PDB file of C-alpha atoms and ligand atoms in Angstrom:
ATOM      1  CA  UNK A  10       4.618  34.001   2.515  1.00 61.00           C
ATOM      2  CA  UNK A  11       6.551  30.737   2.794  1.00 73.00           C
ATOM      3  CA  UNK A  12       6.174  28.254  -0.026  1.00 92.00           C
ATOM      4  CA  UNK A  13       4.199  25.768   2.082  1.00 95.00           C
ATOM      5  CA  UNK A  14       1.607  28.437   2.887  1.00 95.00           C
ATOM      6  CA  UNK A  15       1.484  29.463  -0.775  1.00 96.00           C
ATOM      7  CA  UNK A  16       0.529  25.878  -1.705  1.00 97.00           C
ATOM      8  CA  UNK A  17      -1.928  25.217   1.117  1.00 98.00           C
ATOM      9  CA  UNK A  18      -3.695  28.582   0.576  1.00 97.00           C
ATOM     10  CA  UNK A  19      -4.024  27.901  -3.150  1.00 97.00           C
ATOM     11  CA  UNK A  20      -5.354  24.397  -2.478  1.00 97.00           C
ATOM     12  CA  UNK A  21      -7.876  25.665   0.070  1.00 98.00           C
ATOM     13  CA  UNK A  22      -9.278  28.120  -2.511  1.00 97.00           C
ATOM     14  CA  UNK A  23      -9.467  25.387  -5.127  1.00 96.00           C
ATOM     15  CA  UNK A  24     -11.251  22.966  -2.757  1.00 96.00           C
ATOM     16  CA  UNK A  25     -13.681  25.679  -1.637  1.00 96.00           C
ATOM     17  CA  UNK A  26     -14.472  26.350  -5.289  1.00 95.00           C
ATOM     18  CA  UNK A  27     -15.176  22.633  -5.879  1.00 94.00           C
ATOM     19  CA  UNK A  28     -17.458  22.258  -2.856  1.00 94.00           C
ATOM     20  CA  UNK A  29     -20.742  23.273  -4.572  1.00 92.00           C
ATOM     21  CA  UNK A  30     -20.114  20.637  -7.270  1.00 92.00           C
ATOM     22  CA  UNK A  31     -19.568  17.929  -4.644  1.00 93.00           C
ATOM     23  CA  UNK A  32     -22.662  19.147  -2.810  1.00 93.00           C
ATOM     24  CA  UNK A  33     -24.767  18.805  -5.967  1.00 90.00           C
ATOM     25  CA  UNK A  34     -23.461  15.249  -6.503  1.00 91.00           C
ATOM     26  CA  UNK A  35     -23.853  14.002  -2.929  1.00 92.00           C
ATOM     27  CA  UNK A  36     -25.371  16.051  -0.204  1.00 96.00           C
ATOM     28  CA  UNK A  37     -29.074  15.290  -0.670  1.00 97.00           C
ATOM     29  CA  UNK A  38     -28.517  11.526  -0.454  1.00 97.00           C
ATOM     30  CA  UNK A  39     -26.001  11.857   2.394  1.00 98.00           C
ATOM     31  CA  UNK A  40     -28.477  13.893   4.450  1.00 98.00           C
ATOM     32  CA  UNK A  41     -30.823  10.897   4.289  1.00 98.00           C
ATOM     33  CA  UNK A  42     -28.140   8.232   4.728  1.00 98.00           C
ATOM     34  CA  UNK A  43     -26.458   9.668   7.839  1.00 98.00           C
ATOM     35  CA  UNK A  44     -29.747   9.303   9.735  1.00 97.00           C
ATOM     36  CA  UNK A  45     -29.468   5.513   9.468  1.00 96.00           C
ATOM     37  CA  UNK A  46     -27.886   3.797  12.480  1.00 92.00           C
ATOM     38  CA  UNK A  47     -25.772   1.570  10.209  1.00 92.00           C
ATOM     39  CA  UNK A  48     -24.476   4.411   7.977  1.00 96.00           C
ATOM     40  CA  UNK A  49     -20.943   3.389   7.036  1.00 95.00           C
ATOM     41  CA  UNK A  50     -19.272   4.346   3.749  1.00 96.00           C
ATOM     42  CA  UNK A  51     -15.848   3.059   4.883  1.00 97.00           C
ATOM     43  CA  UNK A  52     -14.192   0.362   2.758  1.00 96.00           C
ATOM     44  CA  UNK A  53     -13.562  -3.117   4.148  1.00 96.00           C
ATOM     45  CA  UNK A  54      -9.756  -2.694   4.181  1.00 96.00           C
ATOM     46  CA  UNK A  55     -10.067   0.513   6.255  1.00 98.00           C
ATOM     47  CA  UNK A  56     -12.510  -1.164   8.632  1.00 98.00           C
ATOM     48  CA  UNK A  57      -9.915  -3.937   9.015  1.00 98.00           C
ATOM     49  CA  UNK A  58      -7.279  -1.362  10.085  1.00 98.00           C
ATOM     50  CA  UNK A  59      -9.698   0.344  12.467  1.00 98.00           C
ATOM     51  CA  UNK A  60     -10.572  -3.050  13.973  1.00 98.00           C
ATOM     52  CA  UNK A  61      -6.867  -3.630  14.712  1.00 98.00           C
ATOM     53  CA  UNK A  62      -6.771  -0.583  16.987  1.00 98.00           C
ATOM     54  CA  UNK A  63     -10.431  -0.518  18.110  1.00 98.00           C
ATOM     55  CA  UNK A  64     -12.589   2.609  17.921  1.00 98.00           C
ATOM     56  CA  UNK A  65     -15.059   2.012  20.776  1.00 98.00           C
ATOM     57  CA  UNK A  66     -14.881   4.828  23.381  1.00 98.00           C
ATOM     58  CA  UNK A  67     -11.831   6.346  21.675  1.00 98.00           C
ATOM     59  CA  UNK A  68     -11.223  10.041  21.004  1.00 98.00           C
ATOM     60  CA  UNK A  69     -10.597  10.304  17.269  1.00 98.00           C
ATOM     61  CA  UNK A  70      -9.605  13.132  14.918  1.00 99.00           C
ATOM     62  CA  UNK A  71      -9.763  12.986  11.131  1.00 98.00           C
ATOM     63  CA  UNK A  72      -7.473  15.379   9.229  1.00 99.00           C
ATOM     64  CA  UNK A  73      -8.606  16.699   5.835  1.00 98.00           C
ATOM     65  CA  UNK A  74     -12.058  15.288   6.561  1.00 98.00           C
ATOM     66  CA  UNK A  75     -13.771  17.024   3.616  1.00 98.00           C
ATOM     67  CA  UNK A  76     -17.546  16.852   4.331  1.00 98.00           C
ATOM     68  CA  UNK A  77     -16.934  14.694   7.401  1.00 98.00           C
ATOM     69  CA  UNK A  78     -18.834  11.625   6.221  1.00 98.00           C
ATOM     70  CA  UNK A  79     -15.998   9.252   7.168  1.00 98.00           C
ATOM     71  CA  UNK A  80     -15.466  10.649  10.650  1.00 98.00           C
ATOM     72  CA  UNK A  81     -19.237  10.612  11.131  1.00 98.00           C
ATOM     73  CA  UNK A  82     -19.211   6.899  10.336  1.00 98.00           C
ATOM     74  CA  UNK A  83     -16.424   6.347  12.884  1.00 98.00           C
ATOM     75  CA  UNK A  84     -18.492   8.212  15.478  1.00 98.00           C
ATOM     76  CA  UNK A  85     -21.403   5.871  14.738  1.00 97.00           C
ATOM     77  CA  UNK A  86     -19.073   2.885  15.217  1.00 97.00           C
ATOM     78  CA  UNK A  87     -18.897   3.805  18.915  1.00 97.00           C
ATOM     79  CA  UNK A  88     -16.147   6.405  19.312  1.00 98.00           C
ATOM     80  CA  UNK A  89     -16.261   8.444  22.529  1.00 98.00           C
ATOM     81  CA  UNK A  90     -16.101  11.668  20.492  1.00 98.00           C
ATOM     82  CA  UNK A  91     -14.718  12.810  17.164  1.00 98.00           C
ATOM     83  CA  UNK A  92     -13.210  15.905  15.568  1.00 98.00           C
ATOM     84  CA  UNK A  93     -12.925  16.563  11.853  1.00 98.00           C
ATOM     85  CA  UNK A  94     -10.599  19.191  10.400  1.00 98.00           C
ATOM     86  CA  UNK A  95     -10.551  20.596   6.891  1.00 98.00           C
ATOM     87  CA  UNK A  96      -9.128  23.805   5.419  1.00 98.00           C
ATOM     88  CA  UNK A  97     -12.128  24.328   3.125  1.00 98.00           C
ATOM     89  CA  UNK A  98     -14.906  26.104   5.025  1.00 98.00           C
ATOM     90  CA  UNK A  99     -17.451  25.195   2.344  1.00 97.00           C
ATOM     91  CA  UNK A 100     -16.886  21.457   2.993  1.00 97.00           C
ATOM     92  CA  UNK A 101     -17.027  21.925   6.762  1.00 98.00           C
ATOM     93  CA  UNK A 102     -20.404  23.689   6.265  1.00 98.00           C
ATOM     94  CA  UNK A 103     -21.657  20.599   4.414  1.00 98.00           C
ATOM     95  CA  UNK A 104     -20.265  18.417   7.198  1.00 98.00           C
ATOM     96  CA  UNK A 105     -22.064  20.420   9.866  1.00 98.00           C
ATOM     97  CA  UNK A 106     -25.345  19.836   8.042  1.00 98.00           C
ATOM     98  CA  UNK A 107     -24.616  16.080   8.062  1.00 98.00           C
ATOM     99  CA  UNK A 108     -23.707  16.073  11.771  1.00 98.00           C
ATOM    100  CA  UNK A 109     -26.931  17.898  12.579  1.00 98.00           C
ATOM    101  CA  UNK A 110     -29.011  15.548  10.405  1.00 98.00           C
ATOM    102  CA  UNK A 111     -27.450  12.618  12.267  1.00 98.00           C
ATOM    103  CA  UNK A 112     -28.106  14.297  15.646  1.00 98.00           C
ATOM    104  CA  UNK A 113     -24.432  13.983  16.668  1.00 98.00           C
ATOM    105  CA  UNK A 114     -23.697  17.634  17.559  1.00 98.00           C
ATOM    106  CA  UNK A 115     -22.900  16.740  21.196  1.00 98.00           C
ATOM    107  CA  UNK A 116     -20.065  14.342  20.335  1.00 98.00           C
ATOM    108  CA  UNK A 117     -18.727  15.651  17.029  1.00 98.00           C
ATOM    109  CA  UNK A 118     -16.842  18.847  16.288  1.00 98.00           C
ATOM    110  CA  UNK A 119     -15.877  20.047  12.808  1.00 98.00           C
ATOM    111  CA  UNK A 120     -13.153  22.690  12.555  1.00 98.00           C
ATOM    112  CA  UNK A 121     -11.948  24.841   9.658  1.00 98.00           C
ATOM    113  CA  UNK A 122      -8.147  24.838   9.767  1.00 98.00           C
ATOM    114  CA  UNK A 123      -5.036  24.184   7.732  1.00 98.00           C
ATOM    115  CA  UNK A 124      -3.532  20.997   9.206  1.00 98.00           C
ATOM    116  CA  UNK A 125      -0.191  22.780   9.524  1.00 98.00           C
ATOM    117  CA  UNK A 126      -1.807  25.442  11.695  1.00 97.00           C
ATOM    118  CA  UNK A 127      -4.096  23.556  14.083  1.00 98.00           C
ATOM    119  CA  UNK A 128      -5.386  25.032  17.360  1.00 97.00           C
ATOM    120  CA  UNK A 129      -2.762  24.288  20.055  1.00 97.00           C
ATOM    121  CA  UNK A 130      -5.353  22.865  22.477  1.00 97.00           C
ATOM    122  CA  UNK A 131      -5.811  19.791  20.254  1.00 98.00           C
ATOM    123  CA  UNK A 132      -2.264  18.571  21.032  1.00 98.00           C
ATOM    124  CA  UNK A 133      -2.058  15.228  22.841  1.00 98.00           C
ATOM    125  CA  UNK A 134      -5.843  14.757  22.968  1.00 98.00           C
ATOM    126  CA  UNK A 135      -6.437  11.783  20.666  1.00 98.00           C
ATOM    127  CA  UNK A 136      -6.261   7.994  20.745  1.00 98.00           C
ATOM    128  CA  UNK A 137      -6.479   7.826  16.941  1.00 99.00           C
ATOM    129  CA  UNK A 138      -5.639  10.198  14.096  1.00 99.00           C
ATOM    130  CA  UNK A 139      -7.344   9.134  10.863  1.00 99.00           C
ATOM    131  CA  UNK A 140      -6.809  10.155   7.261  1.00 98.00           C
ATOM    132  CA  UNK A 141      -8.808   8.625   4.431  1.00 98.00           C
ATOM    133  CA  UNK A 142      -8.007   8.474   0.742  1.00 97.00           C
ATOM    134  CA  UNK A 143      -6.669  11.592  -0.983  1.00 96.00           C
ATOM    135  CA  UNK A 144      -4.788  13.478   1.721  1.00 98.00           C
ATOM    136  CA  UNK A 145      -1.019  12.958   1.568  1.00 98.00           C
ATOM    137  CA  UNK A 146      -0.606  14.203  -1.996  1.00 97.00           C
ATOM    138  CA  UNK A 147      -1.968  17.596  -0.858  1.00 98.00           C
ATOM    139  CA  UNK A 148       0.765  17.946   1.736  1.00 98.00           C
ATOM    140  CA  UNK A 149       3.747  20.053   0.602  1.00 97.00           C
ATOM    141  CA  UNK A 150       5.825  18.680   3.500  1.00 97.00           C
ATOM    142  CA  UNK A 151       5.250  15.054   4.531  1.00 98.00           C
ATOM    143  CA  UNK A 152       7.708  15.117   7.448  1.00 98.00           C
ATOM    144  CA  UNK A 153       5.964  18.082   9.018  1.00 98.00           C
ATOM    145  CA  UNK A 154       2.596  16.461   8.365  1.00 98.00           C
ATOM    146  CA  UNK A 155       3.670  13.435  10.423  1.00 98.00           C
ATOM    147  CA  UNK A 156       4.920  15.805  13.129  1.00 98.00           C
ATOM    148  CA  UNK A 157       1.381  17.272  13.267  1.00 98.00           C
ATOM    149  CA  UNK A 158      -0.121  13.767  13.475  1.00 98.00           C
ATOM    150  CA  UNK A 159       2.259  12.760  16.250  1.00 98.00           C
ATOM    151  CA  UNK A 160       1.568  15.923  18.264  1.00 98.00           C
ATOM    152  CA  UNK A 161      -2.175  15.248  18.175  1.00 98.00           C
ATOM    153  CA  UNK A 162      -1.777  11.716  19.556  1.00 98.00           C
ATOM    154  CA  UNK A 163      -1.667  10.654  23.176  1.00 98.00           C
ATOM    155  CA  UNK A 164       1.334   8.426  24.004  1.00 98.00           C
ATOM    156  CA  UNK A 165       0.553   4.990  22.553  1.00 98.00           C
ATOM    157  CA  UNK A 166      -2.017   6.458  20.149  1.00 98.00           C
ATOM    158  CA  UNK A 167      -2.413   5.260  16.560  1.00 98.00           C
ATOM    159  CA  UNK A 168      -2.286   6.895  13.150  1.00 99.00           C
ATOM    160  CA  UNK A 169      -4.651   4.998  10.812  1.00 98.00           C
ATOM    161  CA  UNK A 170      -4.263   5.721   7.099  1.00 98.00           C
ATOM    162  CA  UNK A 171      -6.210   4.819   3.968  1.00 98.00           C
ATOM    163  CA  UNK A 172      -4.452   6.327   0.974  1.00 98.00           C
ATOM    164  CA  UNK A 173      -4.003   6.142  -2.770  1.00 97.00           C
ATOM    165  CA  UNK A 174      -0.687   4.496  -3.588  1.00 97.00           C
ATOM    166  CA  UNK A 175       2.090   6.915  -4.633  1.00 97.00           C
ATOM    167  CA  UNK A 176       2.701   4.717  -7.710  1.00 97.00           C
ATOM    168  CA  UNK A 177      -0.630   6.065  -9.036  1.00 95.00           C
ATOM    169  CA  UNK A 178       0.831   9.570  -9.243  1.00 95.00           C
ATOM    170  CA  UNK A 179       2.964   8.282 -12.140  1.00 96.00           C
ATOM    171  CA  UNK A 180      -0.136   7.895 -14.335  1.00 95.00           C
ATOM    172  CA  UNK A 181      -2.106  10.281 -16.571  1.00 91.00           C
ATOM    173  CA  UNK A 182      -4.929   9.385 -18.971  1.00 88.00           C
ATOM    174  CA  UNK A 183      -3.969   9.515 -22.672  1.00 90.00           C
ATOM    175  CA  UNK A 184      -6.299  10.936 -25.359  1.00 89.00           C
ATOM    176  CA  UNK A 185      -8.363   7.693 -25.270  1.00 89.00           C
ATOM    177  CA  UNK A 186      -8.660   7.855 -21.464  1.00 86.00           C
ATOM    178  CA  UNK A 187      -6.225   4.964 -20.887  1.00 92.00           C
ATOM    179  CA  UNK A 188      -3.915   5.519 -17.910  1.00 94.00           C
ATOM    180  CA  UNK A 189      -0.246   5.724 -18.920  1.00 94.00           C
ATOM    181  CA  UNK A 190       2.839   6.015 -16.677  1.00 94.00           C
ATOM    182  CA  UNK A 191       4.243   9.441 -17.621  1.00 95.00           C
ATOM    183  CA  UNK A 192       5.867  10.729 -14.443  1.00 96.00           C
ATOM    184  CA  UNK A 193       8.811   9.531 -12.422  1.00 97.00           C
ATOM    185  CA  UNK A 194       7.956   7.823  -9.139  1.00 98.00           C
ATOM    186  CA  UNK A 195      10.830   9.925  -7.762  1.00 98.00           C
ATOM    187  CA  UNK A 196       9.450  13.274  -8.947  1.00 97.00           C
ATOM    188  CA  UNK A 197      10.330  16.213  -6.699  1.00 96.00           C
ATOM    189  CA  UNK A 198       8.466  19.191  -8.180  1.00 95.00           C
ATOM    190  CA  UNK A 199       4.723  19.701  -7.514  1.00 96.00           C
ATOM    191  CA  UNK A 200       1.983  19.253 -10.096  1.00 96.00           C
ATOM    192  CA  UNK A 201      -0.124  22.314 -10.899  1.00 96.00           C
ATOM    193  CA  UNK A 202      -3.687  21.611 -11.999  1.00 91.00           C
ATOM    194  CA  UNK A 203      -6.351  24.009 -13.244  1.00 92.00           C
ATOM    195  CA  UNK A 204      -8.906  21.429 -14.437  1.00 84.00           C
ATOM    196  CA  UNK A 205     -10.772  21.410 -11.130  1.00 83.00           C
ATOM    197  CA  UNK A 206     -11.494  18.925  -8.359  1.00 86.00           C
ATOM    198  CA  UNK A 207     -14.786  17.397  -9.402  1.00 82.00           C
ATOM    199  CA  UNK A 208     -13.812  13.776  -8.848  1.00 75.00           C
ATOM    200  CA  UNK A 209     -17.426  12.613  -8.780  1.00 78.00           C
ATOM    201  CA  UNK A 210     -18.561  13.716 -12.244  1.00 75.00           C
ATOM    202  CA  UNK A 211     -15.020  14.152 -13.645  1.00 75.00           C
ATOM    203  CA  UNK A 212     -16.165  17.468 -15.106  1.00 80.00           C
ATOM    204  CA  UNK A 213     -13.257  19.735 -16.082  1.00 83.00           C
ATOM    205  CA  UNK A 214     -13.737  23.437 -15.454  1.00 84.00           C
ATOM    206  CA  UNK A 215     -11.562  26.547 -15.507  1.00 87.00           C
ATOM    207  CA  UNK A 216     -10.478  26.169 -11.898  1.00 88.00           C
ATOM    208  CA  UNK A 217      -8.351  28.019  -9.420  1.00 93.00           C
ATOM    209  CA  UNK A 218      -4.912  26.331  -9.429  1.00 95.00           C
ATOM    210  CA  UNK A 219      -4.187  23.531  -7.015  1.00 96.00           C
ATOM    211  CA  UNK A 220      -0.864  21.837  -6.298  1.00 97.00           C
ATOM    212  CA  UNK A 221      -0.170  18.208  -5.430  1.00 96.00           C
ATOM    213  CA  UNK A 222       2.986  16.427  -4.379  1.00 97.00           C
ATOM    214  CA  UNK A 223       4.611  13.036  -4.817  1.00 98.00           C
ATOM    215  CA  UNK A 224       5.479  11.275  -1.561  1.00 98.00           C
ATOM    216  CA  UNK A 225       7.144   7.900  -2.063  1.00 98.00           C
ATOM    217  CA  UNK A 226       6.106   5.060   0.208  1.00 98.00           C
ATOM    218  CA  UNK A 227       9.562   4.922   1.834  1.00 98.00           C
ATOM    219  CA  UNK A 228       9.403   8.663   2.619  1.00 98.00           C
ATOM    220  CA  UNK A 229       5.919   8.246   4.111  1.00 98.00           C
ATOM    221  CA  UNK A 230       7.022   5.386   6.360  1.00 98.00           C
ATOM    222  CA  UNK A 231      10.291   7.054   7.365  1.00 98.00           C
ATOM    223  CA  UNK A 232       8.444  10.279   8.265  1.00 98.00           C
ATOM    224  CA  UNK A 233       6.693   8.314  11.018  1.00 98.00           C
ATOM    225  CA  UNK A 234       9.625   6.074  11.953  1.00 98.00           C
ATOM    226  CA  UNK A 235      11.966   9.070  12.395  1.00 98.00           C
ATOM    227  CA  UNK A 236       9.524  10.435  14.984  1.00 98.00           C
ATOM    228  CA  UNK A 237       9.757   7.160  16.921  1.00 98.00           C
ATOM    229  CA  UNK A 238       6.467   5.768  15.599  1.00 98.00           C
ATOM    230  CA  UNK A 239       6.321   2.025  15.004  1.00 98.00           C
ATOM    231  CA  UNK A 240       4.775   0.262  12.030  1.00 98.00           C
ATOM    232  CA  UNK A 241       1.874  -1.940  13.143  1.00 98.00           C
ATOM    233  CA  UNK A 242       0.239  -2.768   9.827  1.00 98.00           C
ATOM    234  CA  UNK A 243       0.628  -2.063   6.121  1.00 98.00           C
ATOM    235  CA  UNK A 244      -1.398  -3.470   3.245  1.00 98.00           C
ATOM    236  CA  UNK A 245      -1.167  -2.627  -0.459  1.00 97.00           C
ATOM    237  CA  UNK A 246      -4.472  -2.716  -2.307  1.00 96.00           C
ATOM    238  CA  UNK A 247      -5.222  -3.869  -5.857  1.00 94.00           C
ATOM    239  CA  UNK A 248      -8.506  -1.969  -6.211  1.00 91.00           C
ATOM    240  CA  UNK A 249      -8.890   1.646  -7.347  1.00 88.00           C
ATOM    241  CA  UNK A 250      -9.730   3.344  -4.075  1.00 89.00           C
ATOM    242  CA  UNK A 251      -9.344   6.878  -5.368  1.00 87.00           C
ATOM    243  CA  UNK A 252     -11.587   6.986  -8.441  1.00 81.00           C
ATOM    244  CA  UNK A 253      -8.445   8.188 -10.234  1.00 80.00           C
ATOM    245  CA  UNK A 254      -7.201   5.500 -12.659  1.00 86.00           C
ATOM    246  CA  UNK A 255     -10.050   3.012 -12.740  1.00 88.00           C
ATOM    247  CA  UNK A 256      -8.819   1.163 -15.825  1.00 92.00           C
ATOM    248  CA  UNK A 257      -5.639   0.009 -14.040  1.00 94.00           C
ATOM    249  CA  UNK A 258      -7.443  -2.394 -11.746  1.00 93.00           C
ATOM    250  CA  UNK A 259      -8.784  -4.323 -14.760  1.00 91.00           C
ATOM    251  CA  UNK A 260      -5.546  -4.727 -16.690  1.00 91.00           C
ATOM    252  CA  UNK A 261      -3.416  -7.832 -16.346  1.00 91.00           C
ATOM    253  CA  UNK A 262      -0.360  -6.109 -14.822  1.00 92.00           C
ATOM    254  CA  UNK A 263      -2.002  -4.313 -11.914  1.00 94.00           C
ATOM    255  CA  UNK A 264       0.205  -1.798 -10.046  1.00 95.00           C
ATOM    256  CA  UNK A 265      -0.469  -1.111  -6.354  1.00 96.00           C
ATOM    257  CA  UNK A 266      -3.496   1.211  -6.282  1.00 96.00           C
ATOM    258  CA  UNK A 267      -3.912   1.976  -2.609  1.00 97.00           C
ATOM    259  CA  UNK A 268      -2.590   1.164   0.835  1.00 98.00           C
ATOM    260  CA  UNK A 269      -3.638   1.106   4.447  1.00 98.00           C
ATOM    261  CA  UNK A 270      -1.216   1.788   7.262  1.00 98.00           C
ATOM    262  CA  UNK A 271      -1.274   1.787  11.048  1.00 98.00           C
ATOM    263  CA  UNK A 272       1.555   3.436  13.006  1.00 98.00           C
ATOM    264  CA  UNK A 273       1.780   3.813  16.769  1.00 98.00           C
ATOM    265  CA  UNK A 274       3.260   6.685  18.750  1.00 98.00           C
ATOM    266  CA  UNK A 275       5.606   5.511  21.524  1.00 97.00           C
TER     267      UNK A 275
HETATM  268  C1  LIG B 319      -9.658  14.219  -1.473  1.00 53.44           C
HETATM  269  S1  LIG B 319     -10.336  15.133  -0.131  1.00 53.44           S
HETATM  270  C2  LIG B 319     -10.457  13.930   1.145  1.00 53.44           C
HETATM  271  C3  LIG B 319     -11.687  13.156   0.954  1.00 53.44           C
HETATM  272  C4  LIG B 319     -11.973  12.216   2.073  1.00 53.44           C
HETATM  273  N1  LIG B 319     -11.147  11.043   1.980  1.00 53.44           N
HETATM  274  C5  LIG B 319     -13.429  11.822   1.977  1.00 53.44           C
HETATM  275  O1  LIG B 319     -13.735  10.828   1.302  1.00 53.44           O
HETATM  276  O2  LIG B 319     -14.253  12.540   2.505  1.00 53.44           O
HETATM  277  C6  LIG B 319      -8.975  16.101   0.435  1.00 53.44           C
HETATM  278  C7  LIG B 319      -9.390  17.144   1.467  1.00 53.44           C
HETATM  279  O3  LIG B 319      -8.196  17.670   2.048  1.00 53.44           O
HETATM  280  C8  LIG B 319      -8.422  19.026   2.360  1.00 53.44           C
HETATM  281  N2  LIG B 319      -7.110  19.660   2.492  1.00 53.44           N
HETATM  282  C9  LIG B 319      -6.141  19.765   1.555  1.00 53.44           C
HETATM  283  N3  LIG B 319      -5.062  20.384   2.074  1.00 53.44           N
HETATM  284  C10 LIG B 319      -5.357  20.675   3.359  1.00 53.44           C
HETATM  285  C11 LIG B 319      -4.642  21.301   4.421  1.00 53.44           C
HETATM  286  N4  LIG B 319      -3.397  21.782   4.249  1.00 53.44           N
HETATM  287  N5  LIG B 319      -5.251  21.428   5.621  1.00 53.44           N
HETATM  288  C12 LIG B 319      -6.514  20.960   5.809  1.00 53.44           C
HETATM  289  N6  LIG B 319      -7.240  20.361   4.845  1.00 53.44           N
HETATM  290  C13 LIG B 319      -6.672  20.224   3.635  1.00 53.44           C
HETATM  291  C14 LIG B 319      -9.259  19.535   1.191  1.00 53.44           C
HETATM  292  O4  LIG B 319      -9.964  20.703   1.525  1.00 53.44           O
HETATM  293  C15 LIG B 319     -10.166  18.330   0.913  1.00 53.44           C
HETATM  294  O5  LIG B 319     -11.389  18.445   1.575  1.00 53.44           O
END
């Protein structure tokens, strides 16, 4: 097994294990909320990026869509049709329940797949590829991830990103829960975590190992630029968009906490 597959397989198992905990925290309310015509959990800064490219009548795919709530919102904003992809079958099952509750089965498709191993027939089909917060740090290879994004897009299509800022990966909570910068921004080796992925209740459990990766902002941008993609928009965000280091947004010296990005395929 190559090392990338080792990491993505381990992460899939860890996310599948976390899915029942996320379901308990969310699913009941989401099943009610997605029935509303104005259901939209997307943050204002992401809506701003989507408005730049326009979603009406577009074919849109979200990678690492988790339970699909974000791509479902984009469908409700007037997309022609949408596809969500996630490696964790247990999250896609939750997403399918949401799609059915919203009555959007005819225009939405949710697929279980590793992003590095997508069905070939998806290539070149989409006006927009979307990723929302908490995706890039799961990617062992950021250059190859951008290659996947680019292959999915039609010529002239857009990659729209909402992401936690890589500066955040420097921080860990100390014994009092205060976030401290402990890791180099330029770290190369992955982090291994066995505390679990319950980022709603922040409950630690004896979890299957998962692995995350530091991708500097320059490496993220260059991964797209080296494929010929052009930078259309970038915005750094001073709010905690990842539920990861909430205290940082309230301190006086606030580091960048998130970013949005729009890149266009030639
Ligand atoms: C933090 S969650 C994304 C949450 C999303 N922003 C939302 O709010 O719904 C990350 C997701 O990426 C998925 N994932 C991680 N690595 C993946 C891979 N190689 N291929 C496909 N999905 C992957 C996980 O299963 C998980 O559902």
